[in-house]
XYZ file of C-alpha atoms in Angstrom:
404
model
C 205.169 176.565 159.725
C 201.610 175.554 160.606
C 200.522 172.091 161.758
C 197.194 170.919 160.352
C 195.662 168.101 162.414
C 193.754 165.731 160.167
C 192.575 163.434 162.930
C 194.371 160.231 161.981
C 194.793 158.614 165.404
C 196.274 155.225 164.637
C 196.181 152.011 166.665
C 199.532 150.842 168.010
C 201.295 148.821 165.342
C 204.798 147.779 164.341
C 206.968 149.622 161.849
C 205.980 147.457 158.879
C 202.297 147.935 159.572
C 203.030 151.598 160.118
C 203.251 151.941 156.350
C 199.453 151.857 156.566
C 199.643 155.480 157.672
C 201.278 156.489 154.418
C 198.890 154.375 152.355
C 195.952 155.833 154.282
C 197.064 159.338 153.393
C 197.351 158.400 149.727
C 194.187 156.321 149.357
C 191.897 158.752 151.180
C 193.236 161.694 149.282
C 195.252 163.249 152.098
C 198.436 162.538 150.175
C 197.035 163.944 146.942
C 195.709 167.065 148.618
C 198.898 167.555 150.589
C 200.865 167.811 147.341
C 198.521 170.510 146.094
C 198.745 172.380 149.387
C 202.498 172.033 149.744
C 202.141 169.685 152.699
C 203.943 166.583 153.835
C 202.722 163.658 155.914
C 204.481 163.438 159.281
C 204.257 160.165 161.222
C 205.264 159.996 164.885
C 206.933 156.819 166.201
C 208.011 155.752 169.690
C 210.237 152.836 170.648
C 208.971 149.684 172.363
C 212.185 148.111 173.662
C 210.593 144.899 174.941
C 208.973 144.105 171.608
C 211.967 145.434 169.644
C 209.777 147.517 167.405
C 208.705 151.073 166.646
C 205.124 152.026 167.424
C 203.086 154.436 165.311
C 201.399 157.013 167.553
C 200.018 159.742 165.305
C 199.985 161.173 161.804
C 199.971 164.886 160.990
C 200.022 167.050 157.892
C 202.655 169.788 157.956
C 201.937 172.853 155.854
C 205.136 174.452 154.572
C 203.784 177.529 152.804
C 203.740 180.931 154.453
C 200.263 182.505 154.350
C 199.748 185.278 151.818
C 198.955 188.783 152.979
C 195.241 189.433 152.981
C 192.981 192.430 152.848
C 190.635 193.225 155.717
C 187.713 191.747 153.784
C 189.653 188.556 153.099
C 190.704 188.253 156.743
C 187.054 188.475 157.781
C 186.141 185.722 155.326
C 188.941 183.439 156.535
C 187.793 183.942 160.118
C 184.253 182.920 159.179
C 185.326 179.926 157.121
C 187.917 178.576 159.554
C 185.919 179.230 162.687
C 185.084 175.550 163.197
C 187.893 172.999 162.982
C 188.118 169.237 163.106
C 189.607 169.576 166.570
C 186.536 171.571 167.685
C 184.352 168.697 166.504
C 186.405 166.060 168.339
C 186.101 168.175 171.505
C 182.355 168.506 170.962
C 182.098 164.726 170.658
C 183.631 164.319 174.121
C 181.529 167.123 175.579
C 178.154 165.734 174.460
C 178.913 162.013 174.831
C 176.763 161.534 177.948
C 173.703 163.315 176.533
C 173.599 162.280 172.879
C 173.126 158.891 171.247
C 175.533 157.443 168.714
C 172.873 156.692 166.130
C 172.934 153.607 163.889
C 173.954 153.561 160.239
C 171.896 150.994 158.328
C 171.376 150.048 154.654
C 168.250 151.270 152.898
C 166.061 148.300 152.038
C 165.181 149.066 148.422
C 163.743 145.653 147.592
C 164.272 144.862 143.917
C 164.674 148.528 142.999
C 168.269 148.744 144.214
C 171.304 148.818 141.948
C 174.610 147.038 142.428
C 176.514 150.232 141.660
C 174.681 152.321 144.269
C 174.464 151.423 147.960
C 172.353 153.741 150.090
C 172.765 153.945 153.860
C 170.664 155.752 156.474
C 172.143 157.719 159.381
C 169.184 157.602 161.759
C 169.228 160.869 163.708
C 165.472 160.492 164.133
C 166.335 158.086 166.967
C 167.793 160.816 169.184
C 165.877 161.513 172.446
C 164.080 164.465 170.812
C 163.689 162.768 167.425
C 166.229 165.026 165.716
C 169.959 165.705 165.264
C 169.450 169.171 166.790
C 170.139 167.799 170.254
C 173.846 167.601 169.326
C 174.472 171.244 168.509
C 172.198 172.488 171.280
C 174.000 170.359 173.844
C 177.452 171.508 172.771
C 176.352 175.154 172.649
C 174.725 175.315 176.065
C 177.669 173.480 177.647
C 180.094 176.141 176.398
C 178.203 179.096 177.938
C 179.701 180.309 181.258
C 177.620 179.278 184.278
C 177.007 182.857 185.406
C 175.431 183.721 182.033
C 173.108 180.730 182.152
C 171.281 182.262 185.125
C 169.418 184.565 182.731
C 168.436 181.614 180.582
C 168.819 180.850 176.893
C 166.637 181.427 173.849
C 166.649 180.720 170.144
C 164.682 181.093 166.910
C 163.680 177.702 165.564
C 161.095 176.009 163.380
C 160.886 173.288 165.994
C 163.698 170.742 166.138
C 166.406 173.030 167.511
C 163.808 174.389 169.921
C 163.345 170.876 171.275
C 167.087 170.297 171.391
C 167.706 173.448 173.385
C 164.680 172.900 175.635
C 165.764 169.323 176.386
C 169.312 170.330 177.318
C 168.152 173.389 179.272
C 165.803 171.214 181.311
C 168.650 168.850 182.198
C 170.629 171.818 183.540
C 167.689 173.619 185.152
C 168.145 176.618 182.854
C 165.201 178.804 181.684
C 164.549 178.472 177.946
C 162.385 180.369 175.462
C 161.855 179.976 171.729
C 160.664 182.159 168.856
C 158.890 179.976 166.277
C 157.418 180.723 162.827
C 153.641 180.498 162.808
C 153.673 177.448 160.495
C 155.708 175.328 162.939
C 154.055 171.878 163.229
C 152.333 170.779 166.411
C 154.621 167.722 166.513
C 157.463 170.132 167.299
C 155.643 172.822 169.279
C 153.991 170.603 171.909
C 157.146 168.663 172.927
C 158.998 171.974 173.306
C 156.283 173.232 175.646
C 156.189 169.908 177.497
C 159.904 170.290 178.268
C 159.194 173.563 180.045
C 160.248 176.051 177.390
C 158.253 179.160 176.569
C 157.140 179.450 172.930
C 156.298 182.645 171.047
C 154.920 182.277 167.508
C 155.467 185.057 164.968
C 155.046 185.542 161.217
C 157.741 183.887 159.112
C 159.290 187.228 158.067
C 159.613 188.320 161.705
C 161.037 184.938 162.658
C 163.622 185.179 159.877
C 164.502 188.670 161.120
C 165.324 187.182 164.531
C 167.445 184.503 162.870
C 169.378 187.107 160.866
C 169.779 189.689 163.655
C 170.439 187.086 166.351
C 168.171 188.772 168.898
C 164.529 189.181 169.933
C 163.768 192.419 171.744
C 161.248 190.822 174.128
C 163.598 188.154 175.514
C 166.676 188.338 177.712
C 169.414 185.767 178.220
C 171.934 184.159 175.876
C 170.782 183.804 172.281
C 171.943 180.555 170.674
C 171.753 180.635 166.901
C 170.285 177.398 165.484
C 172.598 177.457 162.463
C 175.677 179.679 162.494
C 176.809 179.336 166.113
C 180.279 177.767 165.942
C 179.508 175.513 168.906
C 176.320 174.333 167.178
C 178.167 173.575 163.935
C 180.808 171.639 165.870
C 178.125 169.617 167.642
C 176.462 168.846 164.318
C 179.818 167.777 162.926
C 179.977 164.836 165.325
C 177.599 163.073 162.938
C 180.366 163.161 160.342
C 182.808 161.542 162.764
C 180.336 158.713 163.384
C 179.664 158.165 159.677
C 183.362 157.859 158.838
C 183.879 155.653 161.881
C 181.143 153.225 160.820
C 181.682 153.395 157.047
C 185.234 154.537 156.141
C 184.594 153.592 152.500
C 181.716 156.074 152.094
C 181.812 157.960 148.792
C 179.045 160.518 149.262
C 177.057 162.049 152.116
C 173.760 163.861 151.490
C 172.522 166.294 154.147
C 169.269 168.297 154.293
C 169.890 172.034 154.033
C 168.024 174.439 156.249
C 170.560 177.090 157.186
C 173.785 175.205 156.569
C 174.811 174.376 160.130
C 174.281 170.636 159.738
C 175.724 170.221 156.262
C 178.800 172.361 156.928
C 179.532 170.672 160.252
C 179.337 167.220 158.687
C 181.446 168.364 155.728
C 184.205 169.764 157.960
C 184.370 166.496 159.904
C 184.058 164.132 156.943
C 186.517 165.953 154.699
C 188.921 166.371 157.610
C 189.071 162.586 157.897
C 188.651 161.772 154.198
C 189.246 164.759 151.896
C 187.907 163.104 148.744
C 184.465 162.293 150.170
C 181.620 164.231 148.536
C 179.170 166.111 150.763
C 176.027 167.457 149.115
C 173.324 169.658 150.561
C 169.756 168.703 149.703
C 166.964 171.231 149.183
C 163.313 171.038 148.251
C 161.951 172.806 145.171
C 159.763 175.151 147.229
C 162.787 176.659 148.999
C 166.225 176.214 147.410
C 168.340 179.324 148.127
C 171.662 177.473 148.191
C 171.192 175.955 144.753
C 170.334 179.396 143.362
C 173.322 181.003 145.086
C 175.771 178.362 143.867
C 174.552 178.797 140.290
C 174.977 182.574 140.398
C 178.108 182.607 142.543
C 176.568 184.879 145.152
C 173.683 185.040 147.603
C 170.324 185.680 145.976
C 166.782 186.061 147.250
C 164.394 183.356 146.119
C 160.785 182.367 146.596
C 160.015 180.505 149.830
C 156.778 178.533 149.920
C 155.898 176.700 153.178
C 155.157 172.990 152.762
C 155.065 169.763 154.755
C 158.882 169.822 154.480
C 159.027 172.373 157.286
C 162.513 171.707 158.633
C 164.465 173.073 155.682
C 164.511 175.993 153.307
C 164.422 179.789 153.506
C 164.355 182.835 151.267
C 168.131 183.236 151.080
C 171.410 181.809 152.363
C 172.523 183.395 155.629
C 175.260 185.940 154.946
C 177.601 184.597 157.615
C 177.192 181.028 156.329
C 177.769 181.690 152.629
C 181.623 181.723 152.680
C 181.634 178.440 154.593
C 179.003 176.448 152.719
C 180.273 177.383 149.258
C 183.728 176.144 150.268
C 182.985 172.893 152.080
C 179.954 171.585 150.150
C 180.151 169.920 146.741
C 176.807 171.244 145.565
C 173.087 171.195 146.256
C 170.635 168.553 145.059
C 167.071 169.816 144.630
C 164.119 167.434 144.960
C 160.375 167.821 144.482
C 157.668 167.507 147.123
C 156.464 164.368 145.346
C 159.928 162.797 145.599
C 160.140 163.633 149.305
C 156.693 162.159 149.983
C 157.637 158.984 148.124
C 160.838 158.731 150.176
C 158.890 159.093 153.444
C 156.573 156.291 152.317
C 159.477 154.079 151.233
C 161.322 154.535 154.538
C 158.197 153.609 156.501
C 157.385 150.560 154.378
C 160.872 149.182 153.749
C 162.862 150.129 156.851
C 160.045 150.900 159.319
C 161.599 154.341 159.796
C 159.437 157.401 160.418
C 161.100 160.442 158.869
C 159.925 164.011 158.566
C 160.187 165.773 155.214
C 163.674 167.152 155.765
C 164.881 163.768 156.991
C 163.588 161.972 153.908
C 164.819 164.540 151.373
C 168.384 163.129 151.178
C 166.936 159.686 150.453
C 164.856 161.191 147.654
C 168.004 162.778 146.214
C 169.975 159.534 146.424
C 167.206 157.535 144.749
C 167.027 160.075 141.921
C 170.612 159.279 140.943
C 171.673 162.933 141.224
C 174.410 162.042 143.719
C 175.976 159.461 141.443
C 176.970 155.922 142.327
C 178.976 154.256 145.096
C 178.281 154.169 148.824
C 175.923 157.005 149.709
C 174.963 157.981 153.259
C 171.699 159.880 153.706
C 171.346 161.808 156.951
C 167.806 161.187 158.209
C 167.887 164.356 160.269
C 164.625 163.904 162.154
C 161.325 162.091 162.516
C 159.039 164.776 163.931
C 156.126 164.852 161.514
C 152.475 165.517 162.318
C 150.201 162.483 161.953
C 147.867 164.649 159.853
C 150.674 164.962 157.292
C 152.061 161.448 157.592
C 148.764 159.608 157.029
C 148.002 161.016 153.548
C 151.640 160.490 152.525
C 151.427 156.809 153.473
C 148.248 156.634 151.384
C 150.119 157.993 148.376
C 148.985 161.626 148.528
C 150.670 164.922 149.302
C 149.317 166.539 152.504
C 148.322 169.685 150.587
C 146.138 167.553 148.299
C 144.018 166.550 151.284
C 143.048 170.124 152.184
């Protein structure tokens, strides 16, 4: 018998109100999914003699099925998929609490263009100290490395935001940090990384992607922290999901920009752990949409990658180690055009006074397109690090490439 913790920590309440636990399981889909999985809801009570009542302390799901025998290949897949748990994410939340902001969740001001059937909310990760959500995963990752290993420093391969996240956390701990960046990385991400004391090496995109895939760079020593598939990074990213469900329990859909899958999968694990029937969609841009292509074919495929002002997302293919996880926890991928992303950046600046980079605005573009359906939709504004040379033409109604 295996206990599956679904994270329903309940406030103290009397026995009658304790029925809320059962209703919660049913309404959120825990009850429905537990029937399919052969589970039952277990509620723990303790006695309060002075108040003459029973107090609800916790609610668990108990899985009653014995696991089926698996082949070696299947065991490897299960290990990859189940590597990050809801409990890992709760632990990450405690670990990074002193270094990371709990960012606000606000409604998108659509003016008269909004619809009564669709409410769009913004999770403003652009307000983190480095202007990006990447500080979460980087903080959790570096805090889980043994002290003796940190003496040799840390390094990563990043297009910019994770580089800043790792550099920021390394500086706080006095740990050497170096970064391999693709040669198209924007100055808005390169300069802050250098200013925080990290060393930056720029390479061609193909070489950079090779470092990402192989998880090493022959010219650096120290602990390599993967910007996407590191379990500690995914768990740190997942804390965003905990905050979204905490602020908006009635959320129907969450849209997350897709770069390598670490952000979207982390949020999905957290959100679906708390509310199994919530939809979590990845969002990709038309110039680099490997997940959409893979989901359509049912397997990883190579696709065309064209650099654009949306520099924080996209690649030529889905990472092999991430594919089993993302295809299981995500509900699909929504692809948007560069024009839609530019319009979303402009709308966010004009309506909500929010500066978002391309990847951060992409989920808003997807929500506005109607592709995610109706209901309460949360768009993760993943970052706000965009070069002024790109932002200015966008605010004037042009695409940056049109100004060249």
